[in-house]
mmCIF file of C-alpha atoms in Angstrom:
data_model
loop_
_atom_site.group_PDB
_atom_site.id
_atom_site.type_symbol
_atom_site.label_atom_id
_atom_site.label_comp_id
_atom_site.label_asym_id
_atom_site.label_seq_id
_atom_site.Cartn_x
_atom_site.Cartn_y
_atom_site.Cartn_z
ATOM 1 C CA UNK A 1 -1.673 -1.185 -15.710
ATOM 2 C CA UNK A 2 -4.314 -3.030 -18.125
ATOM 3 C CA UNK A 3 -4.698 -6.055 -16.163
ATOM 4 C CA UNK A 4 -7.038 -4.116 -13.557
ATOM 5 C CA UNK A 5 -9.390 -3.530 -16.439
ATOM 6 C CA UNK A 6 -10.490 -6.928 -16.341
ATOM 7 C CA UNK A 7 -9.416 -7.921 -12.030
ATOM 8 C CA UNK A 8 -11.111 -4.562 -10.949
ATOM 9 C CA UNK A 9 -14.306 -6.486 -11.072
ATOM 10 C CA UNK A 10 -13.591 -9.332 -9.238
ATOM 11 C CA UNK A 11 -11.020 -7.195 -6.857
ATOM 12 C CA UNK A 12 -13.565 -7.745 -4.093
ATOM 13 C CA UNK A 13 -12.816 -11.406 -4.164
ATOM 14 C CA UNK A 14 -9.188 -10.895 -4.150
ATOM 15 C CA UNK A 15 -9.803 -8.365 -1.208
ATOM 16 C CA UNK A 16 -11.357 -10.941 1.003
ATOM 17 C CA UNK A 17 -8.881 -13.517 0.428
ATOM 18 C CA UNK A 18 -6.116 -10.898 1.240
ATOM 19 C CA UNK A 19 -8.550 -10.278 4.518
ATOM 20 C CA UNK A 20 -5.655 -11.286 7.123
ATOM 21 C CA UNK A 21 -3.587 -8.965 6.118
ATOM 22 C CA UNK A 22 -5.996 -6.349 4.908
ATOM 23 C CA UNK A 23 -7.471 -6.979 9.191
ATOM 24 C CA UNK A 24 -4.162 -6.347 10.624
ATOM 25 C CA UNK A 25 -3.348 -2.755 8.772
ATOM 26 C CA UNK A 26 -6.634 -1.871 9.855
ATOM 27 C CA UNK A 27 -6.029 -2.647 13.297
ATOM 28 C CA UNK A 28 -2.958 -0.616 13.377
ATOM 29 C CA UNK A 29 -4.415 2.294 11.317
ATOM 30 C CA UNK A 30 -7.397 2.250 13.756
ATOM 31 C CA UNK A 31 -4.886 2.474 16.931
ATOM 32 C CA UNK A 32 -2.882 5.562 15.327
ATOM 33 C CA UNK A 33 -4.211 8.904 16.439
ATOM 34 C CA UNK A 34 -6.382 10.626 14.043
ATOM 35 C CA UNK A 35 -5.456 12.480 11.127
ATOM 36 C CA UNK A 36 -4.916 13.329 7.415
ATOM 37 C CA UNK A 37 -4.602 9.678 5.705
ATOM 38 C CA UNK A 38 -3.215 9.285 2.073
ATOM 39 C CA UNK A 39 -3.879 5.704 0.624
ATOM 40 C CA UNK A 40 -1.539 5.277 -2.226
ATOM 41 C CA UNK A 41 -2.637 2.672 -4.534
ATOM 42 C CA UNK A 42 -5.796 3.013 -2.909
ATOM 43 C CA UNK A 43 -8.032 0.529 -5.678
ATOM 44 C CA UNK A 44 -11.498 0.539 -5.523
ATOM 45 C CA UNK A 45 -11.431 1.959 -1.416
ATOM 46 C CA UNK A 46 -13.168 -1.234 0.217
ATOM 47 C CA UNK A 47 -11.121 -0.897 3.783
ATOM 48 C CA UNK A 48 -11.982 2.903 3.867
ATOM 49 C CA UNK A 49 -14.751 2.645 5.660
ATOM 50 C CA UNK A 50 -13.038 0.820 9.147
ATOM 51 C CA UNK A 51 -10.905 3.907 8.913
ATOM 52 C CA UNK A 52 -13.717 6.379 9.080
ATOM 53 C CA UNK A 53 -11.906 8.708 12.158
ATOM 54 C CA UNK A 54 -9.499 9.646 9.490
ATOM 55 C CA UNK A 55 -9.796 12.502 6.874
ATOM 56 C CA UNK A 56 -9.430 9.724 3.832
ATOM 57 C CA UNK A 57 -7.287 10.443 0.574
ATOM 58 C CA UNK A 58 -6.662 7.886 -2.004
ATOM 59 C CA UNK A 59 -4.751 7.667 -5.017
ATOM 60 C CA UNK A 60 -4.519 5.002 -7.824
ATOM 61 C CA UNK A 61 -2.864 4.460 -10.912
ATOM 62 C CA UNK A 62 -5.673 2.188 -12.442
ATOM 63 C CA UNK A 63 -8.688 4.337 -13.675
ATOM 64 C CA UNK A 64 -10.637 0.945 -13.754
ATOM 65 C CA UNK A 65 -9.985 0.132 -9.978
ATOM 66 C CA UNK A 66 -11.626 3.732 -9.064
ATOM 67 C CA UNK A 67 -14.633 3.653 -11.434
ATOM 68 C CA UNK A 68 -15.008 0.146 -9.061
ATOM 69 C CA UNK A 69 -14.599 2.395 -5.734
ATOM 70 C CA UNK A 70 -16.886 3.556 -3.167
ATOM 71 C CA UNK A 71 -19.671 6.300 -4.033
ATOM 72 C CA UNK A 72 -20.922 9.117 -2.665
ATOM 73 C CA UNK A 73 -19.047 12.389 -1.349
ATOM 74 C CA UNK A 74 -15.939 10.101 -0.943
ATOM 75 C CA UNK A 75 -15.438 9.574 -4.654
ATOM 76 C CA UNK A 76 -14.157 13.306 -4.832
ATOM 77 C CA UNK A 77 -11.184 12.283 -2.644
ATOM 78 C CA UNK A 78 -9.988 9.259 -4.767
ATOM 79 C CA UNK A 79 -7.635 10.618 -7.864
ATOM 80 C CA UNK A 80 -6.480 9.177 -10.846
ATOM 81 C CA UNK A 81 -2.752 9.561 -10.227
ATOM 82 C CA UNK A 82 1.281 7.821 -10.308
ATOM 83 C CA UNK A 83 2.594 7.251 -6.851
ATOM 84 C CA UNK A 84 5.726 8.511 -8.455
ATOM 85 C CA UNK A 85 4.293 11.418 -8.784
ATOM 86 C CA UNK A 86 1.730 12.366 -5.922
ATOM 87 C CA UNK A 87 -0.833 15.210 -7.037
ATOM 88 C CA UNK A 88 -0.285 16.788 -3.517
ATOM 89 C CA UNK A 89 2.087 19.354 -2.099
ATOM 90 C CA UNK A 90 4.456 18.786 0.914
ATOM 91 C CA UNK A 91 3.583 18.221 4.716
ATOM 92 C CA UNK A 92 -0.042 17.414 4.244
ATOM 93 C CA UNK A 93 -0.327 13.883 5.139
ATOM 94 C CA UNK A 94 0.156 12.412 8.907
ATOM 95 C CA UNK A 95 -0.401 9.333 7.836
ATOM 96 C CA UNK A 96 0.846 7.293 4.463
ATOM 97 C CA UNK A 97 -0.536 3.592 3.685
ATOM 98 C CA UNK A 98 1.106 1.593 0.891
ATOM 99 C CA UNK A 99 -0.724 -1.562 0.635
ATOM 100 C CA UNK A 100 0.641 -3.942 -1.901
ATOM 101 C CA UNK A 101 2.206 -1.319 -4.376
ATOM 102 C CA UNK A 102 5.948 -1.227 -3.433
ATOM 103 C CA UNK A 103 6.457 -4.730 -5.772
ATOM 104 C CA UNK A 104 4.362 -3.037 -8.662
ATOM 105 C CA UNK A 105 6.338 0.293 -9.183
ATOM 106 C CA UNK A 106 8.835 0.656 -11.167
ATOM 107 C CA UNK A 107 11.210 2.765 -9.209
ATOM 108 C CA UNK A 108 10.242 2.291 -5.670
ATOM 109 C CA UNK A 109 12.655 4.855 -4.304
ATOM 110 C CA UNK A 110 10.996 7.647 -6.307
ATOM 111 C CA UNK A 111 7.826 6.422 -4.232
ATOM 112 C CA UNK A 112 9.097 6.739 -1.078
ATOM 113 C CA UNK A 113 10.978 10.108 -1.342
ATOM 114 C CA UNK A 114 7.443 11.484 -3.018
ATOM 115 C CA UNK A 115 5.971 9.939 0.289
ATOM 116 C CA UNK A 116 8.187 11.291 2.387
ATOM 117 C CA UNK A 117 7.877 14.927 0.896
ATOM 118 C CA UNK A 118 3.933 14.781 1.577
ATOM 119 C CA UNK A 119 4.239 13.570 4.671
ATOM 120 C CA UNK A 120 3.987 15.884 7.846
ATOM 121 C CA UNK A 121 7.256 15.714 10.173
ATOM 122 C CA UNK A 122 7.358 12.943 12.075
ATOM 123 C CA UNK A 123 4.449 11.595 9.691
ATOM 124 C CA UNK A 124 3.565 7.501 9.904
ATOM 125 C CA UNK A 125 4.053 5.364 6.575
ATOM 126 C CA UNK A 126 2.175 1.726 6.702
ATOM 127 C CA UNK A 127 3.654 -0.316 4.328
ATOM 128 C CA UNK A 128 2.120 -3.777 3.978
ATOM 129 C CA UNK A 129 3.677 -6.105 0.863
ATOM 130 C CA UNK A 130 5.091 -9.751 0.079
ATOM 131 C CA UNK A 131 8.260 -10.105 1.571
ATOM 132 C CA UNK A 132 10.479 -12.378 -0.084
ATOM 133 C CA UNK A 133 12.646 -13.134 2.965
ATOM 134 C CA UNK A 134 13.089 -16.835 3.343
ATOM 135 C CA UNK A 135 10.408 -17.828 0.190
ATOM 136 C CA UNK A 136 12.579 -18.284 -2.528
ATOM 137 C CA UNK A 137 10.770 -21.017 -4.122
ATOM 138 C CA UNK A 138 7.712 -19.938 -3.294
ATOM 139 C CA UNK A 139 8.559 -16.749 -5.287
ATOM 140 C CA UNK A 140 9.472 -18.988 -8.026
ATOM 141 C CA UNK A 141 6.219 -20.922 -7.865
ATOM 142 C CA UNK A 142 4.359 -17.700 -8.180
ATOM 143 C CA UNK A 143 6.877 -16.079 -10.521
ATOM 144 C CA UNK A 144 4.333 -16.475 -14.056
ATOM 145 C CA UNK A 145 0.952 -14.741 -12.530
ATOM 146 C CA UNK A 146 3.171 -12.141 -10.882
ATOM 147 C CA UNK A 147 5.000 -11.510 -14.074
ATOM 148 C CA UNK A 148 0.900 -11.264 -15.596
ATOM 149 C CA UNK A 149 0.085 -8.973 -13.034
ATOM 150 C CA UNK A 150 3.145 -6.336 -12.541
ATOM 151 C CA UNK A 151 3.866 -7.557 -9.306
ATOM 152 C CA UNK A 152 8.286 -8.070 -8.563
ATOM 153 C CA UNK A 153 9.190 -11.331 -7.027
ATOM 154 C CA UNK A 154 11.471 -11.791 -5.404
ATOM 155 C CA UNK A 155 11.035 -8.455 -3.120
ATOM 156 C CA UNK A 156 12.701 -7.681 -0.055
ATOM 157 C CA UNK A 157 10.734 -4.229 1.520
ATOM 158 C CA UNK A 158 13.582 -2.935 3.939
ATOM 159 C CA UNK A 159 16.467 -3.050 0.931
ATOM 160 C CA UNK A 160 13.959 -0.968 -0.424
ATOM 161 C CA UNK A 161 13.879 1.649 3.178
ATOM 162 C CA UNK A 162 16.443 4.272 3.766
ATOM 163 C CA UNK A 163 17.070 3.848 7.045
ATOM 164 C CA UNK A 164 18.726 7.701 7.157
ATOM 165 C CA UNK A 165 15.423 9.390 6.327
ATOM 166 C CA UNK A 166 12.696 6.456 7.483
ATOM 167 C CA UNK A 167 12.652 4.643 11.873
ATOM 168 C CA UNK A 168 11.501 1.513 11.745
ATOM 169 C CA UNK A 169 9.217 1.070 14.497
ATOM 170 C CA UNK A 170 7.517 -2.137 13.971
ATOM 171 C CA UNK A 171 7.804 -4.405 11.737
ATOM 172 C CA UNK A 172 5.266 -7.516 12.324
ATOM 173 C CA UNK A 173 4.705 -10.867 9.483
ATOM 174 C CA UNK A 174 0.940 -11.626 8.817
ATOM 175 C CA UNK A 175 -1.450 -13.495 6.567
ATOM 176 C CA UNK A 176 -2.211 -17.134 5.867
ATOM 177 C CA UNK A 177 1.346 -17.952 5.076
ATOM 178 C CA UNK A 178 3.482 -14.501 6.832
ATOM 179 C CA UNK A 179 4.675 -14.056 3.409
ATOM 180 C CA UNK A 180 2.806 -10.554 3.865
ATOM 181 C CA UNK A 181 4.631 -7.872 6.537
ATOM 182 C CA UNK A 182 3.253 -4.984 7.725
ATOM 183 C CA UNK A 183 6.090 -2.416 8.120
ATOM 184 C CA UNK A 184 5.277 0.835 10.198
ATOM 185 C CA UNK A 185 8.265 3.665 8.984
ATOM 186 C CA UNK A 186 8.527 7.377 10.964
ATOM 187 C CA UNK A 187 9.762 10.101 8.799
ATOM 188 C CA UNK A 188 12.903 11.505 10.695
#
C-alpha cells in the first residue's frame, strides 16, 4: 500500500503509541516456548528484538516499511512479500504473529488458510487487531483515516476464525481503550 511510503518514517511514533498493545503480545510471545517465529506484516521489525529466543522471520507487503527495518544479519530474514501468498513452504513455522494486518487484507480467509499451511501441527497464531465489538461509533468516528490508510472498520476478528481448523485458547482485550484484542489460535 502507498500510504507506508510516507508513515514508514514516522512508524516509530505510531509504534510507541500502539506500546500497550505492542507490550502485551510481547509478553505472551516471550512466555511461549521457543521456536521458529513468522511475523506477517512484520513493518520495519522494532519489537523483534524482545523476542530474541526465537528464530525471527518477517514478512511485509510495504517495501518502504522494510527499507525502515532493523539492520544487520537480520535484514536477510525480512521479505518483501503478500500474506496471501507466504514465500514459505508448509510446516515450518511454530509460531505465527499477525499484528494489525487482518483489517488491511483484502481477503482475510486466504490469510489464515496460507497461515495455517505454514504452520507446524499444533502451531500457535497471535493475532492482535481492533475489534469492533461494542465500538460502533467509535468505528464511525475513525471511519475517514481508516478508509486513508487501508485499514476495515468495522472488524470483528473471530467472524473472521474458523473455529473447525483454529482452538481458541485465549482471547484477552488490551490497550488504552481495549478496542485492541490479542487472540491466541492453535492449529487443530
Amino acid at each position: 500500500m502507498s500510504i507506508y511510503k510516507y508513515i514508514s518514517v514516522i512508524y516509530p511514533l505510531i509504534d510507541r503509541w500502539a506500546m500497550p498493545s505492542k507490550t502485551e503480545l510481547t509478553t505472551q510471545i516471550q512466555a511461549l516456548k521457543t521456536g521458529r517465529l513468522l511475523d506477517i506484516g512484520c513493518g520495519t521489525a522494532a519489537v523483534w528484538p524482545q523476542w530474541a529466543q526465537h528464530d525471527r522471520w518477517g514478512i511485509d507487503n510495504s517495501s518502504h516499511m522494510l527499507q525502515c527495518s532493523l539492520s544487520g544479519e537480520i535484514k536477510e530474514r525480512l521479505l518483501h512479500a503478500d500474506a496471501q501468498k507466504l514465500p514459505f513452504d508448509e510446516a515450518q513455522f511454530d509460531i505465527a504473529v499477525l499484528s494489525h494486518v487482518l483489517s488491511t487484507v483484502t481477503d482475510v480467509s486466504a490469510v489464515m488458510s496460507e497461515v495455517r499451511r505454514v504452520l507446524k501441527p499444533d502451531g500457535i497464531c497471535l493475532i492482535q487487531n481492533h475489534d469492533s465489538k461494542g465500538w460502533k461509533y467509535f468505528d464511525r468516528l475513525i471511519q475517514p483515516v481508516a478508509y486513508c490508510l487501508g485499514v476495515r472498520v468495522p472488524f470483528h476478528i473471530l467472524s473472521h476464525i474458523d473455529e473447525s481448523l483454529w482452538q481458541i485458547e485465549k482471547e484477552r482485550k488490551i490497550g488504552r481503550f481495549s478496542y485492541f484484542k490479542v487472540i491466541t489460535l492453535r492449529k487443530r
